PDB file of C-alpha atoms and ligand atoms in Angstrom:
ATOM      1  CA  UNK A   1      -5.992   9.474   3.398  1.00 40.00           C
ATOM      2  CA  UNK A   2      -4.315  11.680   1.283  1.00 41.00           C
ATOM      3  CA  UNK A   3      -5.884  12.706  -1.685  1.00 40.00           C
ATOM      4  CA  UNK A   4      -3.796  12.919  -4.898  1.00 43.00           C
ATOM      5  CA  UNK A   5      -6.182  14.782  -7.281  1.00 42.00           C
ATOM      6  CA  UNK A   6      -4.946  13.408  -9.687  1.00 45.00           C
ATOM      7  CA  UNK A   7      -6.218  11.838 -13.448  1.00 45.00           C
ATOM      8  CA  UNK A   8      -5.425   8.154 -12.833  1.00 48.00           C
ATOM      9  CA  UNK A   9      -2.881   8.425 -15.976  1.00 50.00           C
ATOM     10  CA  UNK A  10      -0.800  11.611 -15.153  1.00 53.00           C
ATOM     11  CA  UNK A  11       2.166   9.156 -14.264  1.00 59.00           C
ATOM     12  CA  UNK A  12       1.911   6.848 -17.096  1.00 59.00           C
ATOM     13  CA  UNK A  13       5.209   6.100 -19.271  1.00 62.00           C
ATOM     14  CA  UNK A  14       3.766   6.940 -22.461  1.00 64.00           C
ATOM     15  CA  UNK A  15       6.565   4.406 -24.206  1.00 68.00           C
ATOM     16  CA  UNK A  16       4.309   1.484 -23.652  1.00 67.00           C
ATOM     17  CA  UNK A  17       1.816   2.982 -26.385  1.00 68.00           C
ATOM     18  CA  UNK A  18      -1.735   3.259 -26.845  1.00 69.00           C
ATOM     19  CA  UNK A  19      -2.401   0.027 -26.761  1.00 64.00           C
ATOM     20  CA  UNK A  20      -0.774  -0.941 -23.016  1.00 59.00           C
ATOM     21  CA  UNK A  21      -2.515   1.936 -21.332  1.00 63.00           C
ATOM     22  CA  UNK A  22      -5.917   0.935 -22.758  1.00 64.00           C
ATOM     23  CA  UNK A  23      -5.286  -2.941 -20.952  1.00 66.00           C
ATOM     24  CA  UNK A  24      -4.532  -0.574 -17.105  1.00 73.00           C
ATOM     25  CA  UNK A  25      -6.751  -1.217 -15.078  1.00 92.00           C
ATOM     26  CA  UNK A  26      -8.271   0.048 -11.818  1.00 96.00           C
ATOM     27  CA  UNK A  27      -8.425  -3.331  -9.668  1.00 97.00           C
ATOM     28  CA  UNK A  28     -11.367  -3.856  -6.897  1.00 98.00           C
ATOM     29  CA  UNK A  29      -9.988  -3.523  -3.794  1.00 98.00           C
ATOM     30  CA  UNK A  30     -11.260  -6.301  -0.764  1.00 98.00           C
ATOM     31  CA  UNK A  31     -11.995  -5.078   2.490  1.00 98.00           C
ATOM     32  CA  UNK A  32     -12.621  -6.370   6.081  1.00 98.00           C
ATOM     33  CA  UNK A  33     -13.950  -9.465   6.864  1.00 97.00           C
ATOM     34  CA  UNK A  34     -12.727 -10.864   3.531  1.00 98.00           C
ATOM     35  CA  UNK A  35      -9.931 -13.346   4.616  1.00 98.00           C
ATOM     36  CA  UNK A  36      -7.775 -13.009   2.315  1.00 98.00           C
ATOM     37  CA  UNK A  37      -6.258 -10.126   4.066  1.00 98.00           C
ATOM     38  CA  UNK A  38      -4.859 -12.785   6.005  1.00 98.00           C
ATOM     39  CA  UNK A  39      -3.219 -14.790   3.512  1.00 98.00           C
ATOM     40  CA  UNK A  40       0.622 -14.489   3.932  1.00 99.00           C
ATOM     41  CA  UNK A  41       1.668 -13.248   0.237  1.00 98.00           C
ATOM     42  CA  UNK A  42       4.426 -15.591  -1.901  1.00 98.00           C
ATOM     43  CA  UNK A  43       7.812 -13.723  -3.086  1.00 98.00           C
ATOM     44  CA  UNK A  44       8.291 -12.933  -6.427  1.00 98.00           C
ATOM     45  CA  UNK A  45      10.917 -14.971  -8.010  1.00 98.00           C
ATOM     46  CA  UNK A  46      11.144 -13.009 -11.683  1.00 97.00           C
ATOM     47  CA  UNK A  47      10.211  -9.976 -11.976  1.00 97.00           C
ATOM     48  CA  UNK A  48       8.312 -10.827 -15.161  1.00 97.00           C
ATOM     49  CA  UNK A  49       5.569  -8.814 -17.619  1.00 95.00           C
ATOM     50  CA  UNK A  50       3.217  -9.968 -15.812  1.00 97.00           C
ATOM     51  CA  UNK A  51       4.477  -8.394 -12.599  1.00 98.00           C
ATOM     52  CA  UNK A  52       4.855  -4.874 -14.713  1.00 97.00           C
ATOM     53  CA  UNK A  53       1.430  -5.124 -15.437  1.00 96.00           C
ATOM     54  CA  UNK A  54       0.316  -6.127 -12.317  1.00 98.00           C
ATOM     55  CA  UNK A  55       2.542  -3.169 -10.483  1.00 98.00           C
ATOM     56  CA  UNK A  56       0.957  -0.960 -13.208  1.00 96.00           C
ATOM     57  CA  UNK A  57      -2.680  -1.754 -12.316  1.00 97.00           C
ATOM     58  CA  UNK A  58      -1.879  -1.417  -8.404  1.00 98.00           C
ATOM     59  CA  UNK A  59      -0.413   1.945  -9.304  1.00 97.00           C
ATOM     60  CA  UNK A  60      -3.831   2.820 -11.124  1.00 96.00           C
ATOM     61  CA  UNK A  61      -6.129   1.151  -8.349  1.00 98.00           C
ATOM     62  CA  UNK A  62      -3.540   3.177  -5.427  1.00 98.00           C
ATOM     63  CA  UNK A  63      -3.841   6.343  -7.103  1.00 96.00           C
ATOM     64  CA  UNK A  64      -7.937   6.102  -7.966  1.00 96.00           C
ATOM     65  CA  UNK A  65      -8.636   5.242  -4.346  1.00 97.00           C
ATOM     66  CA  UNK A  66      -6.683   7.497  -3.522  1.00 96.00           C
ATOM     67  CA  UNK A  67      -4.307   6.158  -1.077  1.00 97.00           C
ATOM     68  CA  UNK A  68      -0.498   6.306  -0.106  1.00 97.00           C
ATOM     69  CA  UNK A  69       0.139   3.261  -0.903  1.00 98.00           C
ATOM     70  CA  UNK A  70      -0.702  -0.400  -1.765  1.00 98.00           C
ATOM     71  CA  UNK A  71      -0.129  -4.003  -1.263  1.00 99.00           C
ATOM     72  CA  UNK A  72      -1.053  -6.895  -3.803  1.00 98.00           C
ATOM     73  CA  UNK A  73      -3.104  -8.764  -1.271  1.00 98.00           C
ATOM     74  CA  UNK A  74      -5.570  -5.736  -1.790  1.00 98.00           C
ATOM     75  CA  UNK A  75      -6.351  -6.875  -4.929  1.00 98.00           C
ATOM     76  CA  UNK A  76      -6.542 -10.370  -4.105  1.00 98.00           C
ATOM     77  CA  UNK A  77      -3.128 -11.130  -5.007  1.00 98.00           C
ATOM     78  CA  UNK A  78      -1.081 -13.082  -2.837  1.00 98.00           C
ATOM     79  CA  UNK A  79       2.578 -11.619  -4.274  1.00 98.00           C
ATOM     80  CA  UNK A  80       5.048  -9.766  -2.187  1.00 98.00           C
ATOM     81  CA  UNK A  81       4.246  -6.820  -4.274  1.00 98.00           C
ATOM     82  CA  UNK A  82       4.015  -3.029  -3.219  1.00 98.00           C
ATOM     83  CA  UNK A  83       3.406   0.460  -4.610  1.00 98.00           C
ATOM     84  CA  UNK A  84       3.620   3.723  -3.119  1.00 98.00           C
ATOM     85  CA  UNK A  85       3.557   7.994  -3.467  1.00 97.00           C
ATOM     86  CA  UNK A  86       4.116   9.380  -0.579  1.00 95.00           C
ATOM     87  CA  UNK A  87       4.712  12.428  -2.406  1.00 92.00           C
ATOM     88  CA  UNK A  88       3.871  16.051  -1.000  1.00 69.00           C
ATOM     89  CA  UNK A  89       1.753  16.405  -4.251  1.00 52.00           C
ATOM     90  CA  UNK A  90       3.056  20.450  -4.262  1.00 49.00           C
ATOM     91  CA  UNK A  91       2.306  22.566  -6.762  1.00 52.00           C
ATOM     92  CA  UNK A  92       5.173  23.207  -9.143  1.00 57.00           C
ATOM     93  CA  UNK A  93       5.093  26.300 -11.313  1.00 64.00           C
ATOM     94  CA  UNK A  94       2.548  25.546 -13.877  1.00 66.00           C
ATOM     95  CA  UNK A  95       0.364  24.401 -11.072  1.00 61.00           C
ATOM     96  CA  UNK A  96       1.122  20.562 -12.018  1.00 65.00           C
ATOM     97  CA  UNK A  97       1.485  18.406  -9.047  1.00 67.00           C
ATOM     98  CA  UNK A  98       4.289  15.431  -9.607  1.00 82.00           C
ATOM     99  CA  UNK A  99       3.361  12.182  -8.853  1.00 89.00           C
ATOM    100  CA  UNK A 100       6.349   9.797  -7.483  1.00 95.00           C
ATOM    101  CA  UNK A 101       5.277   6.326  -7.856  1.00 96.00           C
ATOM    102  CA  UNK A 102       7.132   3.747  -6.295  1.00 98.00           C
ATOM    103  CA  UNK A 103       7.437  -0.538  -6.501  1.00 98.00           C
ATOM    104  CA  UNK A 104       8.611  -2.382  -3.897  1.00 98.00           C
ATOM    105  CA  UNK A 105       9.343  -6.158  -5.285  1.00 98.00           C
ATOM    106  CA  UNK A 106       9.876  -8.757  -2.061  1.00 98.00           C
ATOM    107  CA  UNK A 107      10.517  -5.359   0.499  1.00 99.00           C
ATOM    108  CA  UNK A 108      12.096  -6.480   3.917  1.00 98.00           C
ATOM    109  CA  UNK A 109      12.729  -4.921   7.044  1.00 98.00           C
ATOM    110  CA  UNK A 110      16.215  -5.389   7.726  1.00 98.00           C
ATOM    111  CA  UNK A 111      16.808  -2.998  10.449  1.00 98.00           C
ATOM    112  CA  UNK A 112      14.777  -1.130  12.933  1.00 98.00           C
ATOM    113  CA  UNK A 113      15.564   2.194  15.398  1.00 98.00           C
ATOM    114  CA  UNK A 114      15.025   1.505  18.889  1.00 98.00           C
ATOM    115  CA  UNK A 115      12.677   5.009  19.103  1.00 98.00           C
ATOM    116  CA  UNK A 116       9.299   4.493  18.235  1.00 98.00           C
ATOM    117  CA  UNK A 117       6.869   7.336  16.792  1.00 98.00           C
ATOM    118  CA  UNK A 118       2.998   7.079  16.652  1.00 98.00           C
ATOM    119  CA  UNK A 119       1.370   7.935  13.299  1.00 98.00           C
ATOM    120  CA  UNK A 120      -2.594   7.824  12.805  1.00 98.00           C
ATOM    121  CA  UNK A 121      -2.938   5.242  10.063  1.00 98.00           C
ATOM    122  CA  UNK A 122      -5.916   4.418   7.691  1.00 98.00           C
ATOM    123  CA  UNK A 123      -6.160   1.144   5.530  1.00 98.00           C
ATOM    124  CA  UNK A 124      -7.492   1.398   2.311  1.00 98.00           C
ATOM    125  CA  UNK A 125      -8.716  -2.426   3.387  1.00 98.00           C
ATOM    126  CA  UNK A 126     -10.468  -1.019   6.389  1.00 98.00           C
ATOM    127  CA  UNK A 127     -12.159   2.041   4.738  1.00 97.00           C
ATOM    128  CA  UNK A 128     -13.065   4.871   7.148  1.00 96.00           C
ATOM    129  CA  UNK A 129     -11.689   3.924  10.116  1.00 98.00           C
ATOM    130  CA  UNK A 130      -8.263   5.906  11.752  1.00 98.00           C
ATOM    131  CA  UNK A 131      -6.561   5.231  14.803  1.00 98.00           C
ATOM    132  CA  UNK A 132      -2.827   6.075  16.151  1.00 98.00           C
ATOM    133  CA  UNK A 133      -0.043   2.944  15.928  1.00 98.00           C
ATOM    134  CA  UNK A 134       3.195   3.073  17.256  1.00 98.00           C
ATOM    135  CA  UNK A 135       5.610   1.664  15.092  1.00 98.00           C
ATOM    136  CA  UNK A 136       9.864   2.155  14.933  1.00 98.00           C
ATOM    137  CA  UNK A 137      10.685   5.320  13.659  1.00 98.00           C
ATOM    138  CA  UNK A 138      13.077   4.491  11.256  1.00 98.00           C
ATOM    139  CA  UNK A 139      13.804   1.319   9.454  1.00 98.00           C
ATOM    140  CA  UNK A 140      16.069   0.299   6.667  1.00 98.00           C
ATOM    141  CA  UNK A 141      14.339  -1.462   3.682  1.00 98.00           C
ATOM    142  CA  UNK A 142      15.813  -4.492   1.507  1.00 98.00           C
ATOM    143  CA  UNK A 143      13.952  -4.725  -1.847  1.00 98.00           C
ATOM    144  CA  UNK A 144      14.099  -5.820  -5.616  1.00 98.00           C
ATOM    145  CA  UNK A 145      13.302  -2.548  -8.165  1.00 98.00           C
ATOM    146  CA  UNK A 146      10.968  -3.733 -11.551  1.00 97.00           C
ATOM    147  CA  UNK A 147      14.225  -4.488 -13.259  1.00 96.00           C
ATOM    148  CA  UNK A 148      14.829  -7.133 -10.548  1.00 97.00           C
ATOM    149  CA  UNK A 149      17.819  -4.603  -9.118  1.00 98.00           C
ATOM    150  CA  UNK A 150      17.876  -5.252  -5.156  1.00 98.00           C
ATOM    151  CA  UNK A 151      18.578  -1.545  -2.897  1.00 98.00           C
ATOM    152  CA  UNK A 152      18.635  -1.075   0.723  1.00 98.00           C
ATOM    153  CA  UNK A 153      17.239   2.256   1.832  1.00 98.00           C
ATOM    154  CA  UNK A 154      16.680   4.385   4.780  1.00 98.00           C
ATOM    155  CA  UNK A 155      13.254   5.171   5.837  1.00 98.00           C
ATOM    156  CA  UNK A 156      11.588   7.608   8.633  1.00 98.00           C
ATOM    157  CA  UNK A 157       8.616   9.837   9.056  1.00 97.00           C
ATOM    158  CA  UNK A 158       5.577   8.620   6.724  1.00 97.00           C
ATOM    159  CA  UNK A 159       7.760   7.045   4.509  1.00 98.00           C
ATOM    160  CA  UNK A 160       8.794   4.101   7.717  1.00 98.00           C
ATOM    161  CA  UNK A 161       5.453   4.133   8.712  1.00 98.00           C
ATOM    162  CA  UNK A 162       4.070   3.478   5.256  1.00 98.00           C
ATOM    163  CA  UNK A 163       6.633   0.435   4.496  1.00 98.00           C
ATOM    164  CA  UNK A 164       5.801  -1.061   7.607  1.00 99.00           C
ATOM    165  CA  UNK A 165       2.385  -0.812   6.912  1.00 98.00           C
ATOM    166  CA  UNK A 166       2.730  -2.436   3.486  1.00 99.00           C
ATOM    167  CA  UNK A 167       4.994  -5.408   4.787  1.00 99.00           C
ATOM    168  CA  UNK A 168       2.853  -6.011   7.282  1.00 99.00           C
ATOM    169  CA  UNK A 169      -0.280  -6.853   4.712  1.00 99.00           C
ATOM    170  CA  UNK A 170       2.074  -9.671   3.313  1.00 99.00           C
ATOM    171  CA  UNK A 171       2.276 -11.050   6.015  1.00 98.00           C
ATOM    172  CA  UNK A 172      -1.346 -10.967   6.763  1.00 98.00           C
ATOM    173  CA  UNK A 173      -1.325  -8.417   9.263  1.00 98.00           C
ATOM    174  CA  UNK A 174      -3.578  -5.029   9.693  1.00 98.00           C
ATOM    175  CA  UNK A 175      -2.599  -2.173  11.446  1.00 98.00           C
ATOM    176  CA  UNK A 176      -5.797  -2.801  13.875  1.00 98.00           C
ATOM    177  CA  UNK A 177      -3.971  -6.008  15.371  1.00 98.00           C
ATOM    178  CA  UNK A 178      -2.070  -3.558  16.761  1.00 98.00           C
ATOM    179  CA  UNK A 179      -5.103  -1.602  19.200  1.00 98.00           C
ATOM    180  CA  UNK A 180      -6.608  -3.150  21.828  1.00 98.00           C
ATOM    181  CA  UNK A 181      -8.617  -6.258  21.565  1.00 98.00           C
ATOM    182  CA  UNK A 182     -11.723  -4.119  22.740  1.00 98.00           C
ATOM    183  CA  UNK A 183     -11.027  -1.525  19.502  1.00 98.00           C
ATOM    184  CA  UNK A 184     -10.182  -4.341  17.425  1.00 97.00           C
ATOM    185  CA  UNK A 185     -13.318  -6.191  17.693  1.00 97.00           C
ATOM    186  CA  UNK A 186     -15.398  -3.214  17.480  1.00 97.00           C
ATOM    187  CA  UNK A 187     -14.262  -2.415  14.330  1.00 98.00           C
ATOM    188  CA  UNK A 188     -14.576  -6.334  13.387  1.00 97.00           C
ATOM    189  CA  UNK A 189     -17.512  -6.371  14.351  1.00 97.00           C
ATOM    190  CA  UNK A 190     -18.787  -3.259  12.663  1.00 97.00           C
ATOM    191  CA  UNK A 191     -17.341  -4.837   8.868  1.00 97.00           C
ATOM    192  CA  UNK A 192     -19.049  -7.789   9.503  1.00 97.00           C
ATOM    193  CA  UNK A 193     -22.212  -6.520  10.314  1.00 96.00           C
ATOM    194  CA  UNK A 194     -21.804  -4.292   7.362  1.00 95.00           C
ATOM    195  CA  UNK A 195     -20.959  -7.126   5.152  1.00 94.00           C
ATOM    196  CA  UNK A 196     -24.121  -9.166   6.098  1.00 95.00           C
ATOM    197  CA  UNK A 197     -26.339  -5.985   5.241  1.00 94.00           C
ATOM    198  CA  UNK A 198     -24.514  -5.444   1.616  1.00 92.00           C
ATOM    199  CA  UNK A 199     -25.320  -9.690   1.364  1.00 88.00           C
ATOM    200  CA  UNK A 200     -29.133  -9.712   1.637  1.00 78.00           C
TER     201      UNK A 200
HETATM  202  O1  LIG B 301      -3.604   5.424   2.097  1.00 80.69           O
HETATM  203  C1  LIG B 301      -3.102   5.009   3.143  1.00 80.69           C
HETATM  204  N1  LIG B 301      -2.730   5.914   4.104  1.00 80.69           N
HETATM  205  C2  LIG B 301      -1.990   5.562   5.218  1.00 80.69           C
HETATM  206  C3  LIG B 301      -1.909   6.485   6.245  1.00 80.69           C
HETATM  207  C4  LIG B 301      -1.154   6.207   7.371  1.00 80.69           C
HETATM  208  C5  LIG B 301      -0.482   5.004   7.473  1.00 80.69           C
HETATM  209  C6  LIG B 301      -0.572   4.065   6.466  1.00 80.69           C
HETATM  210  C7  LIG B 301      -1.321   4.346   5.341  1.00 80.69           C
HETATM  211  S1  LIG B 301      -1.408   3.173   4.048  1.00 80.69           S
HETATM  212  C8  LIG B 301      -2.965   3.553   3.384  1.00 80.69           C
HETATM  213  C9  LIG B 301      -3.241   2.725   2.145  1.00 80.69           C
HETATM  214  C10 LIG B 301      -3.273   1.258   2.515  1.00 80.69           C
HETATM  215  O2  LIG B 301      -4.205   0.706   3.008  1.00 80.69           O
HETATM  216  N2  LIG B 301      -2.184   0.573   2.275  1.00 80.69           N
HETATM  217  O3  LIG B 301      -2.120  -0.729   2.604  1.00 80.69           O
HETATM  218 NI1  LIG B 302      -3.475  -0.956   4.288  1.00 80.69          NI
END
């Protein structure tokens, strides 16, 4: 996973005050056996303060972890709810790196390319563990922006592999589903031994 470097509050929009950034809030993310990451997440109908503040505290919890990217059900919140930087994270001239943090409210695939690529994925939800998926190369996203604006946009490279990624979590779906049953119950197998140990 790609590591940002970066303080936790480098992106934040300073116009909220003092008083918003001190109620952020780096969420606990849940991890494999925990069945919630099966739950099939509920769309958002308003894109209401609490959904800022919810995106906000993903954006924290994404960025601490660090990861790429984020869906609610990570935190234990069944929402159709997504964040993402897939940014390069290059060095401008001062030696600041630019975070580009992005929401995706309700995201949907709405198209797919026939030509498939293979990408080795990680899952924030599945720490430690990488394998190679093959997913459509290119897809074209519907979703709602925080100001409840829909867009439709064209995705490839890490960016498609990312969103499909993200959708697939609210619909309770991990990227291991897609290996072979003898891979996919090893690595069962291996959280839920893991789990039992952390227990006693
Ligand atoms: O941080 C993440 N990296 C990543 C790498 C390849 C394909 C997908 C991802 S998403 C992952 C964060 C995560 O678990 N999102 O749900
Ligand atoms: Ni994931």
């Amino acid at each position: 996973m790609a590591r940002t470097g970066l303080p936790a509050v480098r992106w934040i929009d300073r116009s909220h005050g003092p008083a918003y950034i001190a109620r952020m809030a780096i969420r606990e993310i849940i991890v494999l056996p925990d069945k919630q990451l099966r739950l099939v997440s509920k769309p958002i109908e308003k894109v209401s303060s609490d959904i800022r503040k919810l995106a906000d505290d993903m954006l924290e919890t994404m960025y601490d972890a660090p990861g790429i990217g984020l869906a609610a059900i990570q935190i234990a919140e069944p929402l159709r709810l997504v964040t993402m930087d897939i940014s390069k994270r290059e060095k401008d001239e001062d030696g600041e790196s630019k975070p580009h943090p992005r929401v995706f409210i309700n995201p949907e695939i709405v198209a797919a390319s026939e030509e498939l690529s293979v990408y080795e994925e990680g899952c924030l939800s599945i720490p430690e563990y990488y394998e190679e998926v093959e997913r459509p190369a290119r897809v074209r996203v519907r979703y709602l922006d925080l100001d409840g604006k829909t867009h439709e946009e064209d995705a490839e490279g890490l960016f498609a592999t990312c969103i499909q990624h993200e959708i697939d979590h609210l619909n309770g779906v991990l990227f291991v589903d897609y290996l072979s049953k003898l891979k996919r119950d090893r690595v069962m197998k291996k959280f839920t031994k893991a789990a039992r140990l952390a227990a006693k």
